[in-house]
Amino acid sequence: MDEEGWIAREQILGPEARSKVPQEFQVQYPHYANPPTLYMAIEALLHKYQTADGTTHNSDIFKTWLTQIYPLLQRNFDWYRRTQSGDLKTYDRPKSFSTKEAYRWRGRSDRHILTSGLDDYPRAQPPHPGELHTDLISWMGMMARSLASVAAYLGETEDAARYGKIHEAIRRNIDDLHWSAKDGTYCDVTVDDYEDSAHVCHKGYISIFPFMTGMLAPESGKLGAVLDLIADEEELWSAFGVRSLSKRDALFGTEEDYWRGPVWMNMNYLVVRELLNLAQSPGPHQSQATKMYSGLRKNLVDTVYNSWTETGFAWEQYNGETGKGQRTQHFTGWTSLVVKVMGMPDLSGGKGRGHEEL
């Protein structure tokens, strides 16, 4: 992290590492962000120690470490809020709960937002500085929630209250700014020819980002539509996992076809994790979430296992129509999340085969 709070995408440590980084990614810009997945690890560690009985080994070491990195996490969060802020004042935006909490990825080209991590996922055309991005505001909400939890754990009560307010403001603005009643889903926002705010809806991972990052409560009025979108076989659901883009979208499977249909294990892990949370929480969608959780969990493990049996590799992504592994092989990064999925509880009531052979 630099003194402003920026963490570069590529951590190039020496000539050998540099030789493996494409030339176009070696020059990096300190106002370009990347998905702050670090905070997911922070939340997971914090949950481990919060739910312990007080005798967890090394709990004092963890608290000391967390105390040391807490100011750095704050600096990083402030950098995101400062550099990735969205414009809520220049254009005719719908009334929102907060006049501050809106966000836009920097580093966008005509067809890509590499900084978002969802490189060629369809976005507004043409690009506009007035855009607001559903995935980024969801990440920001997750970061605020994480910091509120860290602050509370460390006894920083004023900080915990401040981050809690930011989290709530973001949660409210996700609905106010990004929900399209017409399309029944969450959408990116752009500015049209009349300088008015307009939704750009391509149903897929972007549409379910508020769900994947835990920003929808079990009682959310938007949750039913989100679950129905995920479960629709003509939209996102497949026998191999949740597709990155709806089969009904005009851009499904087009051009690079990188984030326009394939199944990605990192995103599916977030979906199945949130389905499990819903399945274990009383609410109007508990039964539906339980069924979807069991089905998706089995589909994901089957997909990785069957492809591994056939090819001997874990793959970067999987074909949403055939389940075949594709793109980069030896991909034991996020595809390894299937092991976390396997470790989740079986809520199917014993139906279906197990995966002990893995």
Coordinates of C-alpha atoms in Angstrom, one line a residue:
M1 CA 0.0 0.0 0.0
D2 CA 1.3 3.5 -0.8
E3 CA 0.9 6.5 1.5
E4 CA -2.4 7.4 -0.1
G5 CA -4.0 4.0 0.5
W6 CA -3.7 2.5 -3.0
I7 CA -2.8 -1.1 -3.5
A8 CA -1.6 -2.0 -7.0
R9 CA -3.2 -4.8 -8.9
E10 CA 0.1 -6.4 -9.9
Q11 CA 2.6 -6.9 -7.1
I12 CA 5.7 -7.3 -9.3
L13 CA 8.5 -8.4 -7.0
G14 CA 11.6 -8.9 -9.1
P15 CA 12.5 -9.8 -12.7
E16 CA 11.0 -13.3 -12.6
A17 CA 7.6 -11.9 -11.6
R18 CA 7.9 -9.2 -14.2
S19 CA 8.5 -11.7 -16.9
K20 CA 5.1 -13.2 -16.2
V21 CA 3.1 -10.0 -16.2
P22 CA 1.8 -8.8 -19.6
Q23 CA 3.4 -5.6 -20.7
E24 CA 0.1 -3.7 -20.7
F25 CA -0.4 -4.4 -17.0
Q26 CA 3.1 -3.3 -15.9
V27 CA 2.5 0.4 -15.9
Q28 CA -0.1 1.0 -13.2
Y29 CA -2.1 4.0 -12.2
P30 CA -2.7 5.1 -8.6
H31 CA -6.3 6.1 -9.2
Y32 CA -7.3 2.7 -10.6
A33 CA -8.9 0.4 -8.2
N34 CA -9.5 -3.4 -8.1
P35 CA -12.1 -5.5 -6.3
P36 CA -11.3 -5.3 -2.5
T37 CA -11.5 -9.0 -1.9
L38 CA -9.0 -8.6 0.9
Y39 CA -11.9 -7.6 3.2
M40 CA -13.6 -11.0 2.7
A41 CA -10.6 -12.6 4.3
I42 CA -10.8 -10.0 7.1
E43 CA -14.5 -10.8 7.7
A44 CA -13.8 -14.5 7.7
L45 CA -11.0 -14.2 10.2
L46 CA -13.1 -11.9 12.4
H47 CA -16.0 -14.3 12.3
K48 CA -13.7 -17.1 13.4
Y49 CA -12.6 -15.2 16.5
Q50 CA -15.9 -13.6 17.3
T51 CA -17.6 -17.0 17.5
A52 CA -14.9 -18.6 19.5
D53 CA -15.4 -19.3 23.2
G54 CA -12.5 -17.1 24.3
T55 CA -9.9 -19.8 24.4
T56 CA -9.1 -19.9 20.7
H57 CA -5.4 -20.4 20.2
N58 CA -3.6 -17.2 19.2
S59 CA -6.6 -15.0 19.8
D60 CA -4.4 -12.4 21.5
I61 CA -2.0 -12.5 18.5
F62 CA -4.9 -12.0 16.1
K63 CA -6.2 -9.0 18.0
T64 CA -2.7 -7.4 18.1
W65 CA -2.3 -8.0 14.4
L66 CA -5.7 -6.6 13.6
T67 CA -4.9 -3.5 15.7
Q68 CA -1.8 -3.0 13.7
I69 CA -3.5 -3.2 10.3
Y70 CA -6.7 -1.4 11.2
P71 CA -5.3 2.1 10.3
L72 CA -4.2 0.6 6.9
L73 CA -7.6 -0.8 6.2
Q74 CA -9.1 2.6 7.0
R75 CA -6.6 4.4 4.7
N76 CA -7.4 1.9 1.9
F77 CA -11.2 2.4 2.4
D78 CA -10.8 6.2 2.3
W79 CA -8.8 5.9 -0.9
Y80 CA -11.6 4.0 -2.5
R81 CA -14.2 6.5 -1.4
R82 CA -12.1 9.4 -2.6
T83 CA -10.9 8.1 -6.0
Q84 CA -13.9 6.0 -7.1
S85 CA -16.7 8.3 -6.2
G86 CA -19.6 8.7 -8.5
D87 CA -21.3 11.9 -9.6
L88 CA -24.7 12.5 -7.9
K89 CA -24.8 16.2 -8.4
T90 CA -24.1 17.1 -12.0
Y91 CA -26.9 15.0 -13.6
D92 CA -30.5 14.5 -13.0
R93 CA -30.4 11.6 -10.7
P94 CA -33.3 9.9 -8.9
K95 CA -33.6 11.0 -5.2
S96 CA -31.4 8.8 -3.1
F97 CA -31.1 8.3 0.6
S98 CA -27.5 9.6 0.6
T99 CA -26.0 12.3 -1.6
K100 CA -22.5 10.9 -1.2
E101 CA -22.6 7.1 -1.7
A102 CA -22.3 6.4 -5.4
Y103 CA -19.3 4.9 -7.2
R104 CA -17.7 4.5 -10.6
W105 CA -14.7 2.4 -11.7
R106 CA -11.9 4.4 -13.1
G107 CA -9.8 2.9 -15.9
R108 CA -12.6 2.1 -18.3
S109 CA -12.2 1.6 -22.1
D110 CA -14.8 1.3 -24.7
R111 CA -15.4 -2.4 -24.2
H112 CA -13.7 -3.2 -20.9
I113 CA -13.5 -2.3 -17.3
L114 CA -10.5 -4.4 -16.4
T115 CA -10.4 -2.7 -12.9
S116 CA -13.8 -4.3 -12.1
G117 CA -12.4 -7.8 -12.6
L118 CA -15.3 -8.5 -14.9
D119 CA -13.3 -7.4 -18.0
D120 CA -15.8 -7.6 -21.0
Y121 CA -19.1 -7.8 -19.1
P122 CA -21.5 -5.5 -21.0
R123 CA -21.7 -2.0 -19.7
A124 CA -23.1 1.3 -20.9
Q125 CA -22.3 2.4 -24.4
P126 CA -20.7 4.7 -25.0
P127 CA -18.8 5.2 -21.8
H128 CA -19.8 8.2 -19.8
P129 CA -18.2 10.0 -16.8
G130 CA -21.6 10.0 -15.2
E131 CA -21.8 6.2 -14.9
L132 CA -22.5 4.5 -11.6
H133 CA -21.6 0.8 -11.2
T134 CA -23.6 -1.7 -9.3
D135 CA -20.7 -4.0 -8.4
L136 CA -18.5 -1.2 -7.1
I137 CA -21.1 0.2 -4.7
S138 CA -21.7 -3.3 -3.5
W139 CA -18.0 -3.8 -2.8
M140 CA -18.0 -0.5 -0.9
G141 CA -20.9 -1.6 1.2
M142 CA -19.1 -4.8 2.0
M143 CA -15.9 -2.9 3.0
A144 CA -17.9 -0.5 5.3
R145 CA -19.6 -3.5 6.9
S146 CA -16.2 -5.2 7.5
L147 CA -14.6 -2.0 9.0
A148 CA -17.6 -1.6 11.3
S149 CA -17.1 -5.1 12.5
V150 CA -13.4 -4.7 13.0
A151 CA -13.9 -1.4 14.8
A152 CA -16.4 -3.0 17.2
Y153 CA -14.1 -5.9 17.8
L154 CA -11.3 -3.6 18.7
G155 CA -13.5 -1.4 21.0
E156 CA -13.4 1.6 18.6
T157 CA -17.1 2.4 19.2
E158 CA -17.2 5.8 17.4
D159 CA -15.6 4.3 14.4
A160 CA -18.0 1.3 14.5
A161 CA -20.9 3.7 14.5
R162 CA -19.5 5.8 11.7
Y163 CA -18.8 2.8 9.4
G164 CA -22.2 1.4 10.3
K165 CA -23.9 4.6 9.0
I166 CA -21.9 4.5 5.8
H167 CA -22.9 0.8 5.3
E168 CA -26.6 1.7 5.8
A169 CA -26.4 4.7 3.5
I170 CA -24.8 2.5 0.8
R171 CA -27.4 -0.3 1.3
R172 CA -30.2 2.3 0.9
N173 CA -28.5 3.9 -2.2
I174 CA -28.1 0.5 -3.9
D175 CA -31.9 0.3 -4.0
D176 CA -32.5 4.0 -4.7
L177 CA -30.0 4.3 -7.5
H178 CA -29.5 0.8 -9.0
W179 CA -32.9 -1.0 -8.8
S180 CA -34.8 -0.8 -12.1
A181 CA -38.5 -1.4 -11.4
K182 CA -39.1 -1.8 -15.1
D183 CA -36.5 -4.6 -15.5
G184 CA -37.0 -6.1 -12.0
T185 CA -33.3 -6.2 -11.3
Y186 CA -30.2 -4.2 -10.2
C187 CA -28.5 -2.3 -13.1
D188 CA -25.6 0.0 -13.8
V189 CA -26.5 3.6 -14.4
T190 CA -25.5 6.0 -17.2
V191 CA -26.5 9.4 -18.5
D192 CA -28.6 9.6 -21.6
D193 CA -28.7 12.2 -24.4
Y194 CA -30.9 14.4 -22.4
E195 CA -28.5 14.4 -19.4
D196 CA -30.9 12.3 -17.4
S197 CA -30.0 9.3 -15.4
A198 CA -30.8 6.0 -17.1
H199 CA -30.4 2.3 -16.1
V200 CA -28.4 0.0 -18.3
C201 CA -29.5 -3.6 -17.6
H202 CA -27.6 -6.7 -18.7
K203 CA -28.8 -9.4 -16.4
G204 CA -26.0 -11.4 -15.0
Y205 CA -23.4 -11.2 -12.2
I206 CA -23.7 -7.4 -12.0
S207 CA -27.4 -7.8 -11.4
I208 CA -26.9 -10.0 -8.4
F209 CA -23.8 -8.3 -6.9
P210 CA -25.8 -6.7 -4.0
F211 CA -26.8 -10.3 -3.1
M212 CA -23.4 -11.8 -3.6
T213 CA -21.8 -9.2 -1.3
G214 CA -24.4 -9.7 1.5
M215 CA -26.1 -6.4 1.0
L216 CA -29.6 -7.8 0.9
A217 CA -31.3 -8.7 4.1
P218 CA -33.5 -11.8 4.3
E219 CA -36.6 -9.5 4.4
S220 CA -35.5 -7.4 1.5
G221 CA -38.4 -6.7 -0.9
K222 CA -35.9 -7.1 -3.8
L223 CA -34.7 -10.5 -2.8
G224 CA -37.4 -12.6 -4.4
A225 CA -36.7 -11.2 -7.8
V226 CA -33.0 -11.7 -7.4
L227 CA -33.5 -15.4 -6.4
D228 CA -35.9 -15.9 -9.3
L229 CA -33.4 -14.5 -11.7
I230 CA -30.6 -16.8 -10.5
A231 CA -32.9 -19.8 -10.6
D232 CA -34.2 -19.2 -14.1
E233 CA -32.7 -21.7 -16.5
E234 CA -33.3 -19.3 -19.4
E235 CA -31.4 -16.6 -17.6
L236 CA -28.6 -17.5 -15.2
W237 CA -29.1 -21.0 -13.9
S238 CA -27.4 -23.9 -15.6
A239 CA -26.6 -27.5 -14.6
F240 CA -22.9 -26.4 -14.2
G241 CA -23.3 -23.3 -12.1
V242 CA -24.7 -19.8 -12.4
R243 CA -23.8 -18.2 -15.7
S244 CA -22.0 -14.8 -15.9
L245 CA -24.6 -13.4 -18.3
S246 CA -28.2 -14.2 -19.1
K247 CA -28.9 -16.5 -22.1
R248 CA -31.5 -13.9 -23.1
D249 CA -29.1 -11.1 -23.3
A250 CA -28.3 -10.0 -26.9
L251 CA -24.5 -10.0 -26.0
F252 CA -24.6 -13.6 -24.5
G253 CA -21.6 -15.5 -25.9
T254 CA -20.3 -12.7 -28.1
E255 CA -16.9 -11.3 -28.9
E256 CA -14.3 -12.5 -26.3
D257 CA -17.0 -14.3 -24.4
Y258 CA -15.0 -14.0 -21.2
W259 CA -17.7 -12.7 -18.8
R260 CA -20.6 -13.2 -21.2
G261 CA -21.9 -16.6 -20.3
P262 CA -19.1 -18.8 -18.8
V263 CA -19.4 -20.1 -15.2
W264 CA -16.9 -18.7 -12.7
M265 CA -16.2 -20.5 -9.4
N266 CA -15.3 -17.4 -7.5
M267 CA -18.7 -15.8 -8.2
N268 CA -20.6 -19.0 -7.7
Y269 CA -18.9 -19.4 -4.4
L270 CA -20.3 -16.0 -3.3
V271 CA -23.8 -17.0 -4.6
V272 CA -23.8 -20.4 -2.8
R273 CA -22.5 -18.8 0.4
E274 CA -25.3 -16.3 0.5
L275 CA -27.9 -19.0 -0.3
L276 CA -26.6 -20.9 2.7
N277 CA -26.9 -17.8 4.9
L278 CA -30.5 -17.4 3.7
A279 CA -31.2 -21.1 4.1
Q280 CA -30.1 -20.9 7.7
S281 CA -32.0 -17.7 8.5
P282 CA -35.8 -17.5 9.1
G283 CA -37.5 -15.5 6.4
P284 CA -39.9 -15.5 3.5
H285 CA -37.4 -17.0 1.1
Q286 CA -35.8 -19.6 3.3
S287 CA -37.4 -22.6 1.6
Q288 CA -36.5 -21.4 -1.9
A289 CA -32.9 -20.6 -0.9
T290 CA -32.5 -24.0 0.7
K291 CA -33.5 -25.8 -2.5
M292 CA -31.3 -23.5 -4.7
Y293 CA -28.4 -23.9 -2.3
S294 CA -28.5 -27.7 -2.4
G295 CA -28.8 -27.8 -6.2
L296 CA -26.1 -25.2 -6.9
R297 CA -23.7 -26.8 -4.4
K298 CA -24.0 -30.2 -6.1
N299 CA -23.7 -28.7 -9.6
L300 CA -20.5 -26.8 -8.8
V301 CA -18.8 -29.8 -7.3
D302 CA -19.9 -32.0 -10.1
T303 CA -18.6 -29.5 -12.7
V304 CA -15.1 -29.2 -11.2
Y305 CA -14.8 -32.9 -10.4
N306 CA -16.0 -34.1 -13.8
S307 CA -13.7 -31.8 -15.7
W308 CA -10.8 -32.7 -13.5
T309 CA -11.5 -36.4 -14.1
E310 CA -11.6 -35.8 -17.8
T311 CA -8.6 -33.4 -18.1
G312 CA -6.6 -33.6 -14.9
F313 CA -6.9 -29.8 -14.4
A314 CA -8.8 -27.2 -12.5
W315 CA -9.8 -24.5 -14.9
E316 CA -10.1 -20.7 -14.8
Q317 CA -13.8 -20.9 -15.9
Y318 CA -16.3 -23.5 -17.1
N319 CA -18.6 -23.5 -20.1
G320 CA -22.2 -22.8 -19.1
E321 CA -23.6 -25.1 -21.7
T322 CA -21.3 -28.1 -21.5
G323 CA -19.5 -27.8 -18.2
K324 CA -16.2 -28.2 -19.9
G325 CA -13.2 -26.4 -18.3
Q326 CA -11.8 -23.6 -20.5
R327 CA -9.3 -20.8 -20.7
T328 CA -6.4 -21.2 -18.3
Q329 CA -5.6 -24.6 -16.9
H330 CA -3.7 -25.4 -13.6
F331 CA -6.0 -22.7 -12.2
T332 CA -5.9 -23.5 -8.5
G333 CA -6.6 -20.0 -7.4
W334 CA -10.3 -19.2 -7.1
T335 CA -11.4 -22.5 -8.5
S336 CA -10.1 -24.0 -5.3
L337 CA -13.1 -22.4 -3.7
V338 CA -14.9 -25.6 -4.6
V339 CA -13.2 -27.1 -1.6
K340 CA -14.9 -24.5 0.6
V341 CA -18.2 -25.4 -1.2
M342 CA -17.6 -29.1 -0.4
G343 CA -17.1 -28.2 3.2
M344 CA -20.5 -26.5 3.5
P345 CA -23.3 -28.4 5.2
D346 CA -25.5 -30.8 3.3
L347 CA -29.1 -29.5 3.5
S348 CA -30.5 -31.9 0.8
G349 CA -31.6 -34.4 3.4
G350 CA -29.2 -37.1 2.0
K351 CA -30.4 -36.9 -1.6
G352 CA -27.9 -37.3 -4.3
R353 CA -24.4 -38.8 -4.2
G354 CA -21.7 -37.4 -2.1
H355 CA -18.3 -36.2 -3.2
E356 CA -16.0 -38.1 -0.8
E357 CA -13.8 -39.2 -3.7
L358 CA -12.5 -35.7 -4.1

